[in-house]
Amino acid sequence: MPRIHVFKHPLRYHGRYKTGYLGVGRAAKTRAGGVDTLKVRDAGDVEQVVRAALASEQPLEIIGHGGKRLIGQPMATNALLDLSALNAVTAYEPNELIITVQAGAPLADVLSLIDSRNQQFAFEPVNTSQLLGTPDTGTIGGMIGAGLAGPRRIRAGGARDHLLGAHAVSGFGDSFKAGGRVVKNVTGYDLCKLLAGSWGTLAVMTEVTLKVMPRPESERTLMLRGLDDITANRAMTAALGSPFDVSGAAHVPNSAFRAGAGASADPLAELGSPREAVTLLRLEGITASAVHRAAALAAVLAPFGTAEILPDAASAAVWSSIRDVQPFAANGSLGGWPVWRIVCPPAAGGALGELLARDTGGDVIYDWGGGLIWAALPPRPDAQAALLRQRVDAVGGHATLIRASEQVRRDVDVFHPQQPGLAALGERVRHSFDPKNILNRGRMARGSAT
């Protein structure tokens, strides 16, 4: 199969230099509402903008299409570095299972492209648009910067594990390259891995190379009904410890099916018995294998109840809902509630979730076999951060506030406070990339925006 090149569309920049644009180097500059937006067209433009910001000590907020701007501490800046014009797929080699794409490329378009070749990002990137109530405009750069992986994280790893290489501009205003374009390489000592989950605080990514994987021919999901959280945790642990290669293990308690909750047309709400909890276990592969393993796993899980089996389309729809946390969608009855993302030891997940739901009156959804808990909590001035983090710290986990009002995000730590030694190490890493704290200043640490 030949290499696929998808280069810049010749009309992409049409109209960029209309009256009202003021040049900053070659970048286009607009001003609205007291905010300067600097739209760059290549890595050279990014270098110029960062160096100018460095010289004036003006912090920059880095955006693609702004789909994740509502996550993190509010930033104090009046300058946006807009990467949306860096939207080309520069190389795609399906036979080699790699794709190289610019950071501002719409994620939906890239997913459509690799899907046309029966391929996928195995870590299932989370689409936060329904949860945040924002347009579905996520970019590749946002996907890597956030590092939010979906249900297959338990088998395939996270976004950082599929990032092979990156071109970026540091806070010094210098371009650098880390990693490469092959699966096995040590170029740059895996420096690019630091960019995954950094939320744009280390460098401005301009281009990334990612590993893609073949899409499974078929999938089957086993569904157990009516289990309490702790029993469901045990069932998921048993399934994940079996030899049947489970690629998804989630539990939705009955409270998450409350009337009016979730997004419209949520596949989870169509499973029947809306007040009955469901435990979901996914198997993927060639059809014969998926069918055989589903039957074998159902026998193993018989002590927990009789398993129903969801075939391909129904299975895919349910896992899409779990991945994107549709029961807590912004247009549902819980849309005004803060939402936390909690990562903890899987064995402790069921007990922790039950405790949080009982103490706060909130709802929870479990993924990663209990290792990931999404918690929607009734509104409070501090989003119940003190209570929640006390419970999470007790089991050795960490929690991130994904959805909350701007005022709440000003008043509480969005990202979990680190131990002093780890925080000092993280600060040294950040300082080595961005000594003047120019890039996304204050997004990850409350009080550092000034």
mmCIF file of N, CA and C in Angstrom, residues 67 90 349 412 428:
data_model
loop_
_atom_site.group_PDB
_atom_site.id
_atom_site.type_symbol
_atom_site.label_atom_id
_atom_site.label_comp_id
_atom_site.label_asym_id
_atom_site.label_seq_id
_atom_site.Cartn_x
_atom_site.Cartn_y
_atom_site.Cartn_z
ATOM 1 N N GLY A 67 -11.215 23.734 22.559
ATOM 2 C CA GLY A 67 -12.191 22.786 23.086
ATOM 3 C C GLY A 67 -11.962 22.384 24.531
ATOM 4 N N THR A 90 0.820 15.399 7.507
ATOM 5 C CA THR A 90 1.993 15.509 6.638
ATOM 6 C C THR A 90 2.456 14.166 6.094
ATOM 7 N N GLY A 349 -11.217 0.816 44.055
ATOM 8 C CA GLY A 349 -12.174 1.660 43.370
ATOM 9 C C GLY A 349 -13.599 1.542 43.866
ATOM 10 N N VAL A 412 -10.056 26.482 44.064
ATOM 11 C CA VAL A 412 -9.536 25.168 44.461
ATOM 12 C C VAL A 412 -8.443 24.740 43.484
ATOM 13 N N ARG A 428 11.473 21.691 38.292
ATOM 14 C CA ARG A 428 12.776 21.723 37.624
ATOM 15 C C ARG A 428 12.639 21.317 36.159
#
